[in-house]
Amino acid sequence: MTTLLDQINLPADLRALNKDDLPQVAGELRQFLLDSISTTGGHFASNLGAVELTIALHYVFNTPYDRIVWDVGHQSYPHKVLTGRRDRMGTMRQQNGLAGFPKREESEYDTFGVGHSSTSIGAALGFAEASKLQGENRKAIAIIGDGSMTAGMAFEALNNAGDRDVDLLVILNDNEMSISPNVGALNNYLAKMLSGKFYNGFRNVSGRMLDKVPPLRELAKRSEEQLKGLFTPGLLFEEFGFNYIGPIDGHDIDTLVTTLSNIKKLSGPQFLHVVTKKGQGYKLAVADPVKYHAVTPFTPENGMTGKSGSSKPSFTQVFGEWLCDMAAKDERLVGITPAMREGSGLVKFAEQFPDRYFDVGIAEQHAVTFAGGMACEGVKPVVAIYSTFLQRAYDQLVHDVALQNLPVVFAIDRAGLVGADGPTHAGSFDYSFLRCIPNMAILAPGDENECRQMLYTAFLHDGPTAVRYPRGSGIGATVEPEMTALPWGKGEVRRKGSKVAILSFGTRLGAALHAGDALDATVANMRFVKPLDDALLAELAASHDLIVTVEDNAIMGGAGSAVLESLSAQGIQVDTLLLGLPDSYVEHGEQNKLLADCGLDGAGVEAAIRKKLG
Ligand SMILES: Cc1ncc(C[n+]2csc(CCOP(=O)(O)OP(=O)(O)O)c2C)c(N)n1
Ligand SMILES: CC(=O)[C@@H](O)[C@H](O)COP(=O)(O)O
Ligand SMILES: [Mg+2]
C-alpha cells in the first residue's frame, strides 16, 4: 500500500499535502525511522523526538530557500528522509553512504555542516545577515537542543543576534536530556518553569477570571505578556533581545504548524521553545533515552539487549576502571567531563565518587579552565574528553593550564579515526596541536595495559599530561591491576631486526609488529610523543638504514614530525618514511577499514616499507 511518506521525495511534496494529513505523515515517518535505524544503527532517540518538529519546519518554511540549521545534527534523520534521501537511509553512516550529520556536499537542504554542538545559532545568524546584505528574504532557523544550549558559544551567538535586526528564528528543542540527563542552572531554570504548575495554573486561572470582565481582558492580555515573562523561561531569552514564544508541545503538529506560520510573519529575532520527549513513540527509548541515544542494530520488539560488541575491554573501560582505582588511592583526584559521562566511561566513577565527579555540560572550554583552577588548589583533576571535542578548548589548554604548568591529566578518548561518526568526530590532530605547547606531555599507549600504566604515570607527573587512546579496544592485552609508573620519556624496543626500524606511536603497534615480522624489522614502541626518546631514536638511526614512523594522527605535525625534528636537532642523517593520516578528511565508515584504507594496518605498513625499499 502506498503511504503518504512514499509520496514525499522533497519538502515541496510535503507542502502539497493538507495540514490534516501531517499526523499520518508523522506516524509513518516515525515507523520508518524505527525500522531503518534498528537495522543500520546510529543515533536514535533524538531522531524520534524530532519527527513532528521536522515535518512542521519543512511544511511551513520554503526550504531550501529558507535555511534550516540543525545543532549537532544527530537528530537530522527525519530531515534527511524528507529531503530526498529516504531511499538511502539504509546506507546511514556506512562508507560511501549517508553521513550521520547534515553535510553540505550531501544535499542543498543541509545548509551547514555540523556534528559538534552549539554552532547552529551562530551559523544561522550568519545566514540571516548574509540574506539581509544580499537583499534576499530568507528565513534562517536554528534548532538547538537543551543540552547544546549549555555551551558558551550558543550564548555568544544569542548575545550577538539579539542585538541585530535580522529574521532569525531560534528553536529550543527542550527534552531535558543531553546524552545523559542535562545539567546546569539553565537546565534547572527551564525544568522549574516547565514543570511549574504555577505557570500553567496561572494561565488557566487568569484566563477564566478575566473572561468574565471584558474591559479587563484587554488589559490582562497585555499584562499577561509581561507576567508571562515572570513565569515562563522566556524572561531570560527576552532579555537577550528575542521575542520568546512558548513553551509549546513539540509533538503537537497542528500547534507547531500554526505557531511557526505565525512566527514566519514576524520580523526580528524570534525564540520558540518547544518541549519534546527524547525517544517519543518507542517506549524503550522513552524509558531509557541514555541507552537509546545511539544504538547498534536491534530488533524493535526486544530492544537493545547489549549482547553484541567485543568481549575485550575497550580503552574507555580501562580508563573508567583506572579512574575509580586511582580515586580510591588518592583523594585529591577529581573526574571532569563535558557532558560525556557514558562515552568517556565515567558512569561507575560518578556512582562511587559523586562528590568528586563533575559534569560541566557541553562546555569543553570551561571544563579545561575549571580543571586549571582546581589544580591551583592542589586538587588533581582528570579531564576525560574526546580528542575532537578538546579542539574546542585550545586556548584554555595553552593559557589556563600549560602556561601555568598545572598538573592536569587529559584522558583523551576517540583519538585517531572513529569510524561511523566520520570526520567531524575523528581525533586526527591531537599529537599535532598538543606537541607544540610548552610543558605539555603526550603519552600514547600501545595496548590496554599500557593505557592503565600511562594514566598512572601521567597522574604522578607534575605538569599537564595527555594520555590518548582510540575508540574501541586494542590488541586485547591483559590489564595488570598493579599500577606501575613508566620511565618518563622512554620508549622500548619490542622486536629486534635489521636494516629497518619501525617506530610505532600508540595503538598502531599491532600493525608495526605485523610489518616487523614480515620484514624482519626492528619495532620500537615509543610510548611518548612528547618528550620523545631522543636517545633511543639516535641509537636506532645509527644501526638501521631506514627509520619508519607509524601513527594514527595526521602526518602534518604528528609524531613523525617530532622524529624529524629530533634527527635534525641531533644532526643525524638517515633515510625516513612517515606513515599516518593524510592531509585530508577521512570520510565515515568502519573504523578498521578506514585505517586500512589509510595504509595503517599491518599489510599497509609492510607495503609502504617494501615500496620505499624499492
Ligand atoms: C562540542 C561537542 N561536545 C559534545 C558533543 C557530544 N554530544 C552529541 S549530542 C550531545 C547531547 C546533545 O543534547 P541536546 O542538544 O539536548 O540534544 P538531544 O540529544 O537531547 O536531542 C552531546 C553531548 C558534541 N557533539 N559536540
Ligand atoms: C552526536 C555525538 O557527538 C555523540 O553522540 C557521538 O556520536 C558519540 O560518539 P561515540 O559513539 O564514539 O561515543
Ligand atoms: Mg536535549
GROMACS .gro file of N, CA and C in nm, residues 122-210:
model
  267
  122GLY      N    1   2.493   3.056   1.579
  122GLY     CA    2   2.595   3.140   1.514
  122GLY      C    3   2.590   3.128   1.363
  123ALA      N    4   2.578   3.005   1.316
  123ALA     CA    5   2.574   2.984   1.171
  123ALA      C    6   2.446   3.043   1.113
  124ALA      N    7   2.334   3.020   1.181
  124ALA     CA    8   2.206   3.072   1.130
  124ALA      C    9   2.207   3.224   1.128
  125LEU      N   10   2.271   3.284   1.228
  125LEU     CA   11   2.283   3.430   1.227
  125LEU      C   12   2.365   3.474   1.105
  126GLY      N   13   2.468   3.396   1.074
  126GLY     CA   14   2.547   3.425   0.955
  126GLY      C   15   2.460   3.421   0.829
  127PHE      N   16   2.376   3.319   0.821
  127PHE     CA   17   2.285   3.310   0.706
  127PHE      C   18   2.192   3.431   0.702
  128ALA      N   19   2.141   3.469   0.820
  128ALA     CA   20   2.044   3.579   0.826
  128ALA      C   21   2.107   3.711   0.785
  129GLU      N   22   2.226   3.737   0.834
  129GLU     CA   23   2.293   3.863   0.800
  129GLU      C   24   2.330   3.865   0.651
  130ALA      N   25   2.372   3.750   0.601
  130ALA     CA   26   2.407   3.741   0.457
  130ALA      C   27   2.284   3.768   0.372
  131SER      N   28   2.170   3.711   0.413
  131SER     CA   29   2.046   3.730   0.338
  131SER      C   30   2.010   3.878   0.333
  132LYS      N   31   2.029   3.944   0.446
  132LYS     CA   32   1.997   4.088   0.452
  132LYS      C   33   2.090   4.167   0.361
  133LEU      N   34   2.217   4.134   0.364
  133LEU     CA   35   2.314   4.207   0.281
  133LEU      C   36   2.283   4.186   0.132
  134GLN      N   37   2.232   4.065   0.101
  134GLN     CA   38   2.208   4.030  -0.041
  134GLN      C   39   2.068   4.072  -0.086
  135GLY      N   40   1.991   4.134   0.007
  135GLY     CA   41   1.856   4.176  -0.029
  135GLY      C   42   1.761   4.060  -0.051
  136GLU      N   43   1.798   3.944   0.007
  136GLU     CA   44   1.710   3.828  -0.002
  136GLU      C   45   1.608   3.833   0.110
  137ASN      N   46   1.506   3.748   0.100
  137ASN     CA   47   1.402   3.748   0.203
  137ASN      C   48   1.397   3.613   0.272
  138ARG      N   49   1.517   3.555   0.288
  138ARG     CA   50   1.522   3.421   0.351
  138ARG      C   51   1.491   3.429   0.499
  139LYS      N   52   1.437   3.319   0.550
  139LYS     CA   53   1.431   3.298   0.696
  139LYS      C   54   1.546   3.207   0.735
  140ALA      N   55   1.608   3.234   0.847
  140ALA     CA   56   1.715   3.146   0.898
  140ALA      C   57   1.665   3.088   1.029
  141ILE      N   58   1.669   2.955   1.038
  141ILE     CA   59   1.614   2.887   1.156
  141ILE      C   60   1.719   2.794   1.215
  142ALA      N   61   1.751   2.812   1.342
  142ALA     CA   62   1.843   2.723   1.415
  142ALA      C   63   1.760   2.637   1.509
  143ILE      N   64   1.784   2.507   1.508
  143ILE     CA   65   1.716   2.418   1.603
  143ILE      C   66   1.823   2.362   1.696
  144ILE      N   67   1.817   2.403   1.822
  144ILE     CA   68   1.919   2.367   1.919
  144ILE      C   69   1.857   2.297   2.038
  145GLY      N   70   1.919   2.190   2.084
  145GLY     CA   71   1.869   2.114   2.197
  145GLY      C   72   1.907   2.181   2.329
  146ASP      N   73   1.841   2.139   2.435
  146ASP     CA   74   1.869   2.197   2.567
  146ASP      C   75   2.010   2.162   2.613
  147GLY      N   76   2.059   2.045   2.572
  147GLY     CA   77   2.198   2.009   2.604
  147GLY      C   78   2.294   2.101   2.533
  148SER      N   79   2.273   2.120   2.406
  148SER     CA   80   2.363   2.205   2.326
  148SER      C   81   2.355   2.350   2.369
  149MET      N   82   2.246   2.386   2.436
  149MET     CA   83   2.228   2.523   2.486
  149MET      C   84   2.321   2.551   2.603
  150THR      N   85   2.388   2.445   2.656
  150THR     CA   86   2.475   2.468   2.773
  150THR      C   87   2.616   2.510   2.733
  151ALA      N   88   2.640   2.522   2.603
  151ALA     CA   89   2.775   2.561   2.558
  151ALA      C   90   2.785   2.712   2.544
  152GLY      N   91   2.900   2.764   2.579
  152GLY     CA   92   2.919   2.908   2.576
  152GLY      C   93   2.892   2.971   2.442
  153MET      N   94   2.931   2.902   2.336
  153MET     CA   95   2.918   2.967   2.205
  153MET      C   96   2.772   2.986   2.165
  154ALA      N   97   2.683   2.909   2.225
  154ALA     CA   98   2.540   2.933   2.197
  154ALA      C   99   2.501   3.070   2.250
  155PHE      N  100   2.553   3.106   2.365
  155PHE     CA  101   2.519   3.236   2.425
  155PHE      C  102   2.596   3.350   2.360
  156GLU      N  103   2.714   3.318   2.308
  156GLU     CA  104   2.785   3.422   2.231
  156GLU      C  105   2.698   3.463   2.113
  157ALA      N  106   2.640   3.362   2.048
  157ALA     CA  107   2.557   3.389   1.930
  157ALA      C  108   2.425   3.456   1.968
  158LEU      N  109   2.363   3.410   2.078
  158LEU     CA  110   2.238   3.474   2.124
  158LEU      C  111   2.263   3.621   2.151
  159ASN      N  112   2.373   3.647   2.222
  159ASN     CA  113   2.407   3.784   2.260
  159ASN      C  114   2.423   3.873   2.136
  160ASN      N  115   2.487   3.818   2.036
  160ASN     CA  116   2.508   3.896   1.914
  160ASN      C  117   2.378   3.912   1.836
  161ALA      N  118   2.305   3.802   1.823
  161ALA     CA  119   2.182   3.802   1.741
  161ALA      C  120   2.075   3.892   1.799
  162GLY      N  121   2.066   3.890   1.933
  162GLY     CA  122   1.959   3.966   1.998
  162GLY      C  123   1.973   4.115   1.978
  163ASP      N  124   2.090   4.153   1.930
  163ASP     CA  125   2.118   4.296   1.912
  163ASP      C  126   2.106   4.336   1.765
  164ARG      N  127   2.059   4.240   1.680
  164ARG     CA  128   2.060   4.263   1.536
  164ARG      C  129   1.917   4.263   1.481
  165ASP      N  130   1.896   4.340   1.379
  165ASP     CA  131   1.762   4.342   1.315
  165ASP      C  132   1.764   4.244   1.198
  166VAL      N  133   1.752   4.116   1.235
  166VAL     CA  134   1.756   4.012   1.131
  166VAL      C  135   1.643   3.914   1.152
  167ASP      N  136   1.604   3.845   1.045
  167ASP     CA  137   1.498   3.745   1.056
  167ASP      C  138   1.560   3.610   1.093
  168LEU      N  139   1.580   3.593   1.222
  168LEU     CA  140   1.640   3.470   1.273
  168LEU      C  141   1.542   3.407   1.372
  169LEU      N  142   1.517   3.277   1.351
  169LEU     CA  143   1.434   3.203   1.447
  169LEU      C  144   1.522   3.098   1.515
  170VAL      N  145   1.527   3.104   1.646
  170VAL     CA  146   1.598   3.001   1.724
  170VAL      C  147   1.491   2.913   1.789
  171ILE      N  148   1.497   2.784   1.762
  171ILE     CA  149   1.403   2.690   1.824
  171ILE      C  150   1.479   2.607   1.926
  172LEU      N  151   1.438   2.618   2.051
  172LEU     CA  152   1.499   2.537   2.157
  172LEU      C  153   1.418   2.408   2.168
  173ASN      N  154   1.480   2.298   2.134
  173ASN     CA  155   1.416   2.167   2.144
  173ASN      C  156   1.448   2.110   2.281
  174ASP      N  157   1.359   2.130   2.374
  174ASP     CA  158   1.384   2.102   2.515
  174ASP      C  159   1.325   1.967   2.555
  175ASN      N  160   1.412   1.867   2.572
  175ASN     CA  161   1.365   1.735   2.618
  175ASN      C  162   1.430   1.697   2.750
  176GLU      N  163   1.490   1.796   2.813
  176GLU     CA  164   1.553   1.778   2.944
  176GLU      C  165   1.665   1.674   2.944
  177MET      N  166   1.714   1.641   2.827
  177MET     CA  167   1.823   1.543   2.817
  177MET      C  168   1.937   1.599   2.734
  178SER      N  169   2.058   1.566   2.777
  178SER     CA  170   2.172   1.578   2.690
  178SER      C  171   2.193   1.435   2.641
  179ILE      N  172   2.314   1.379   2.646
  179ILE     CA  173   2.321   1.233   2.624
  179ILE      C  174   2.278   1.168   2.755
  180SER      N  175   2.339   1.217   2.864
  180SER     CA  176   2.290   1.181   2.997
  180SER      C  177   2.191   1.291   3.036
  181PRO      N  178   2.125   1.281   3.151
  181PRO     CA  179   2.035   1.389   3.192
  181PRO      C  180   2.108   1.523   3.188
  182ASN      N  181   2.043   1.625   3.140
  182ASN     CA  182   2.108   1.755   3.125
  182ASN      C  183   2.144   1.813   3.261
  183VAL      N  184   2.242   1.901   3.262
  183VAL     CA  185   2.289   1.958   3.389
  183VAL      C  186   2.296   2.109   3.376
  184GLY      N  187   2.312   2.176   3.489
  184GLY     CA  188   2.341   2.319   3.489
  184GLY      C  189   2.222   2.404   3.530
  185ALA      N  190   2.251   2.530   3.559
  185ALA     CA  191   2.150   2.622   3.609
  185ALA      C  192   2.043   2.650   3.503
  186LEU      N  193   2.083   2.659   3.377
  186LEU     CA  194   1.983   2.684   3.272
  186LEU      C  195   1.885   2.569   3.266
  187ASN      N  196   1.938   2.449   3.274
  187ASN     CA  197   1.852   2.330   3.272
  187ASN      C  198   1.755   2.333   3.389
  188ASN      N  199   1.804   2.371   3.506
  188ASN     CA  200   1.718   2.376   3.625
  188ASN      C  201   1.610   2.484   3.607
  189TYR      N  202   1.651   2.595   3.547
  189TYR     CA  203   1.558   2.707   3.525
  189TYR      C  204   1.447   2.663   3.431
  190LEU      N  205   1.487   2.600   3.320
  190LEU     CA  206   1.388   2.554   3.222
  190LEU      C  207   1.296   2.450   3.285
  191ALA      N  208   1.357   2.356   3.356
  191ALA     CA  209   1.276   2.248   3.414
  191ALA      C  210   1.178   2.303   3.517
  192LYS      N  211   1.226   2.395   3.598
  192LYS     CA  212   1.140   2.452   3.703
  192LYS      C  213   1.020   2.521   3.641
  193MET      N  214   1.047   2.599   3.541
  193MET     CA  215   0.938   2.673   3.477
  193MET      C  216   0.844   2.579   3.404
  194LEU      N  217   0.902   2.480   3.334
  194LEU     CA  218   0.816   2.392   3.255
  194LEU      C  219   0.730   2.306   3.344
  195SER      N  220   0.790   2.257   3.453
  195SER     CA  221   0.711   2.167   3.538
  195SER      C  222   0.625   2.251   3.630
  196GLY      N  223   0.657   2.380   3.638
  196GLY     CA  224   0.588   2.468   3.732
  196GLY      C  225   0.438   2.464   3.708
  197LYS      N  226   0.362   2.401   3.799
  197LYS     CA  227   0.217   2.401   3.787
  197LYS      C  228   0.171   2.545   3.789
  198PHE      N  229   0.253   2.624   3.858
  198PHE     CA  230   0.213   2.763   3.880
  198PHE      C  231   0.193   2.833   3.746
  199TYR      N  232   0.291   2.809   3.652
  199TYR     CA  233   0.280   2.878   3.523
  199TYR      C  234   0.154   2.833   3.452
  200ASN      N  235   0.132   2.703   3.447
  200ASN     CA  236   0.013   2.653   3.375
  200ASN      C  237  -0.113   2.695   3.450
  201GLY      N  238  -0.102   2.681   3.584
  201GLY     CA  239  -0.220   2.718   3.665
  201GLY      C  240  -0.249   2.865   3.645
  202PHE      N  241  -0.144   2.944   3.644
  202PHE     CA  242  -0.162   3.089   3.633
  202PHE      C  243  -0.236   3.120   3.504
  203ARG      N  244  -0.197   3.055   3.395
  203ARG     CA  245  -0.261   3.086   3.267
  203ARG      C  246  -0.407   3.047   3.270
  204ASN      N  247  -0.439   2.932   3.333
  204ASN     CA  248  -0.578   2.886   3.334
  204ASN      C  249  -0.662   2.982   3.417
  205VAL      N  250  -0.615   3.008   3.540
  205VAL     CA  251  -0.693   3.091   3.632
  205VAL      C  252  -0.713   3.228   3.570
  206SER      N  253  -0.609   3.289   3.524
  206SER     CA  254  -0.621   3.427   3.472
  206SER      C  255  -0.716   3.428   3.354
  207GLY      N  256  -0.709   3.323   3.272
  207GLY     CA  257  -0.798   3.317   3.156
  207GLY      C  258  -0.943   3.314   3.201
  208ARG      N  259  -0.974   3.221   3.294
  208ARG     CA  260  -1.114   3.207   3.339
  208ARG      C  261  -1.162   3.336   3.404
  209MET      N  262  -1.080   3.387   3.494
  209MET     CA  263  -1.121   3.503   3.575
  209MET      C  264  -1.146   3.623   3.484
  210LEU      N  265  -1.054   3.648   3.395
  210LEU     CA  266  -1.062   3.774   3.321
  210LEU      C  267  -1.164   3.768   3.209
   0.00000   0.00000   0.00000
